C-alpha positions in Angstrom: -31.3 -35.8 -227.8 -28.9 -38.7 -227.2 -30.8 -39.8 -224.1 -34.0 -39.8 -226.2 -32.4 -41.9 -228.9 -31.1 -44.3 -226.3 -34.5 -44.6 -224.7 -36.1 -45.3 -228.1 -33.5 -47.9 -228.9 -34.1 -49.6 -225.5 -37.8 -49.5 -225.9 -37.5 -51.0 -229.4 -35.2 -53.7 -228.2 -37.5 -54.7 -225.3 -40.5 -54.8 -227.7 -38.6 -57.0 -230.1 -37.6 -59.4 -227.3 -41.2 -59.5 -226.1 -42.4 -60.3 -229.6 -39.8 -63.0 -230.0 -40.7 -64.7 -226.7 -44.3 -64.7 -227.6 -43.8 -66.6 -230.9 -45.2 -70.1 -230.8 -42.6 -72.8 -230.0 -42.2 -76.2 -231.5 -40.7 -77.6 -228.4 -42.8 -80.4 -226.9 -42.8 -82.0 -223.4 -43.6 -85.5 -222.3 -46.5 -86.7 -220.1 -44.7 -90.0 -219.3 -44.1 -90.9 -215.7 -47.7 -91.1 -214.5 -49.1 -87.9 -216.0 -51.2 -89.5 -218.7 -53.8 -92.3 -218.0 -55.7 -94.3 -220.6 -59.4 -94.7 -219.8 -61.4 -97.6 -221.2 -64.7 -99.2 -220.3 -62.8 -101.8 -218.3 -60.5 -99.2 -216.6 -62.8 -96.3 -216.3 -61.5 -94.7 -213.2 -58.1 -93.4 -211.9 -56.9 -91.4 -209.0 -55.0 -88.3 -210.2 -52.6 -86.3 -208.1 -52.9 -82.6 -208.9 -52.2 -79.2 -207.5 -55.1 -77.0 -206.3 -54.2 -74.1 -208.6 -53.0 -76.1 -211.6 -55.9 -75.8 -214.1 -56.0 -71.9 -213.9 -53.1 -70.3 -212.3 -52.8 -66.5 -212.0 -49.0 -66.6 -211.9 -48.8 -68.5 -215.2 -50.5 -65.9 -217.3 -53.9 -67.4 -216.5 -52.9 -70.7 -218.0 -52.8 -74.2 -216.6 -49.6 -76.0 -215.6 -49.0 -79.1 -217.7 -47.1 -81.1 -215.1 -48.9 -79.8 -212.0 -52.1 -81.1 -213.6 -52.8 -84.6 -214.8 -54.0 -86.0 -218.1 -56.2 -88.7 -219.5 -57.3 -90.0 -222.8 -59.7 -92.5 -224.4 -60.8 -93.7 -227.8 -64.4 -92.8 -228.6 -67.1 -93.1 -231.2 -68.8 -90.1 -232.6 -72.3 -89.1 -231.5 -72.1 -91.2 -228.3 -72.1 -89.0 -225.2 -69.4 -89.4 -222.6 -69.3 -88.0 -219.1 -66.1 -87.2 -217.1 -66.5 -86.7 -213.4 -63.8 -85.3 -211.1 -64.5 -85.8 -207.4 -62.4 -83.9 -204.8 -65.2 -83.6 -202.2 -62.9 -85.1 -199.5 -60.6 -82.1 -199.8 -62.2 -79.1 -198.2 -61.9 -76.0 -200.4 -60.6 -77.8 -203.5 -62.3 -76.9 -206.9 -61.5 -79.1 -209.8 -61.5 -78.1 -213.5 -61.3 -80.2 -216.7 -60.7 -79.5 -220.4 -61.3 -81.9 -223.3 -59.7 -81.9 -226.8 -60.1 -84.2 -229.8 -56.6 -85.5 -230.4 -55.5 -86.7 -233.9 -53.3 -89.7 -233.9 -51.6 -91.8 -236.6 -48.8 -91.3 -239.1 -47.2 -87.8 -239.0 -48.9 -87.0 -235.6 -47.1 -86.8 -232.3 -47.9 -89.7 -229.9 -50.6 -88.8 -227.3 -48.1 -88.8 -224.4 -46.6 -85.6 -225.8 -48.0 -82.1 -225.5 -46.7 -78.8 -226.8 -45.6 -76.9 -223.7 -45.3 -76.7 -220.0 -48.5 -74.6 -219.9 -51.9 -74.9 -221.6 -55.0 -72.8 -222.3 -58.2 -74.1 -220.8 -60.2 -73.2 -223.9 -58.2 -73.2 -227.1 -57.0 -75.5 -229.9 -53.4 -76.6 -229.9 -51.9 -76.9 -233.4 -48.1 -77.4 -233.8 -46.8 -78.5 -237.2 -43.4 -79.9 -236.3 -43.2 -80.7 -232.6 -39.7 -81.4 -231.3 -38.6 -83.0 -228.1 -35.3 -81.3 -227.2 -34.5 -82.8 -223.8 -31.2 -83.6 -225.5 -30.3 -80.5 -227.5 -27.7 -82.4 -229.4 -30.1 -85.0 -230.7 -33.6 -83.5 -230.8 -36.5 -85.8 -231.7 -39.0 -84.8 -234.3 -42.4 -86.0 -233.0 -44.6 -84.8 -235.8 -47.8 -82.7 -235.6 -49.7 -82.0 -232.4 -53.3 -81.5 -233.4 -55.7 -80.9 -230.4 -59.1 -79.5 -231.2 -60.8 -77.9 -228.2 -64.1 -79.6 -227.3 -65.3 -78.2 -224.0 -64.4 -77.4 -220.4 -66.0 -77.0 -216.9 -65.0 -76.2 -213.4 -66.5 -76.6 -210.0 -68.0 -73.2 -208.9 -69.8 -74.4 -205.8 -68.6 -73.1 -202.5 -66.3 -70.3 -203.9 -68.4 -67.5 -202.4 -70.6 -65.1 -204.3 -68.1 -64.0 -207.0 -65.2 -65.7 -208.7 -62.4 -63.0 -208.6 -62.3 -60.5 -211.4 -58.7 -61.7 -212.1 -60.2 -64.9 -213.5 -61.4 -64.4 -217.1 -64.7 -66.3 -217.2 -65.6 -65.7 -220.8 -64.3 -69.0 -222.0 -64.6 -71.3 -219.0 -67.8 -73.0 -218.0 -68.8 -72.9 -214.3 -70.8 -75.8 -212.8 -73.2 -75.1 -210.0 -74.7 -78.4 -208.9 -74.7 -78.0 -205.2 -71.7 -80.3 -204.7 -68.5 -78.3 -203.8 -65.4 -80.1 -204.9 -67.0 -82.1 -207.7 -67.5 -81.4 -211.4 -69.1 -83.4 -214.1 -68.8 -82.7 -217.8 -70.7 -84.4 -220.6 -69.9 -84.1 -224.2 -70.7 -85.7 -227.5 -67.7 -86.7 -229.7 -68.0 -85.0 -233.1 -65.9 -87.7 -234.7 -64.3 -91.1 -234.1 -60.9 -91.1 -232.5 -58.9 -90.2 -229.4 -60.0 -87.6 -226.9 -57.5 -86.2 -224.4 -58.4 -84.3 -221.3 -56.6 -82.5 -218.5 -57.6 -82.2 -214.8 -56.4 -79.6 -212.4 -57.6 -77.1 -209.7 -58.8 -73.5 -209.8 -59.2 -70.8 -207.2 -58.8 -73.0 -204.0 -59.9 -71.7 -200.6 -57.3 -69.8 -198.6 -56.5 -72.7 -196.3 -55.5 -74.9 -199.3 -51.7 -75.1 -199.6 -50.5 -73.9 -203.1 -46.8 -73.8 -202.3 -44.4 -75.2 -204.9 -43.5 -78.3 -202.9 -44.1 -81.4 -204.8 -45.9 -82.9 -201.8 -48.7 -80.4 -202.2 -50.5 -82.5 -204.8 -54.0 -83.7 -203.9 -55.5 -87.0 -204.9 -58.8 -86.7 -206.8 -61.0 -89.4 -208.2 -61.6 -89.3 -212.0 -64.4 -91.4 -213.6 -65.3 -91.7 -217.3 -68.8 -92.9 -218.0 -68.7 -94.6 -221.4 -71.8 -95.3 -223.4 -73.2 -98.8 -223.3 -72.4 -100.7 -226.4 
């Protein structure tokens, strides 16, 4: 009887810890240091250094890695379509992915160089009421609200073989088959004026692509934003 009670208590404790760790956190992280590029009509392209498994990583709970990916943002007008193209065709076996959010800025909202966590979903909104930067636990910085409305996503499906592994949930990610392995283009129409932020990473690379944790295993990809003509 005592063993049963102990087992129940242990099970309850583990369940409680699991529930606590799954609660949303207000802790934010910075994209400073070359992780967040501004795109404009006069600066419409950048080279981004990203890991080949950073956009959808099986060891990260099927999420993306914030700092193993790379980020961009631009100010857009509503109802004027924009295209983001990620080109990694020079890297055999690399498959890029991209996600776009509408990002509110202004008073009470966290600056665009801060996001909510070290991981991200490829297909969900991000809403944090009181984001806090706690790099210095003694003097945490209140950043304000993080408001990121999911717009769309896409990944390069060309050259992966007949089937993307069952371990990849494909219900909320959009595959692009355009006959160009290593390249993906995504066109969207902004629903409102303001800032749009996007993340670029890799998904399901070929076996000969190195996905070790070494910092040197980042791969340069070309990112181009095609703005509407004014």
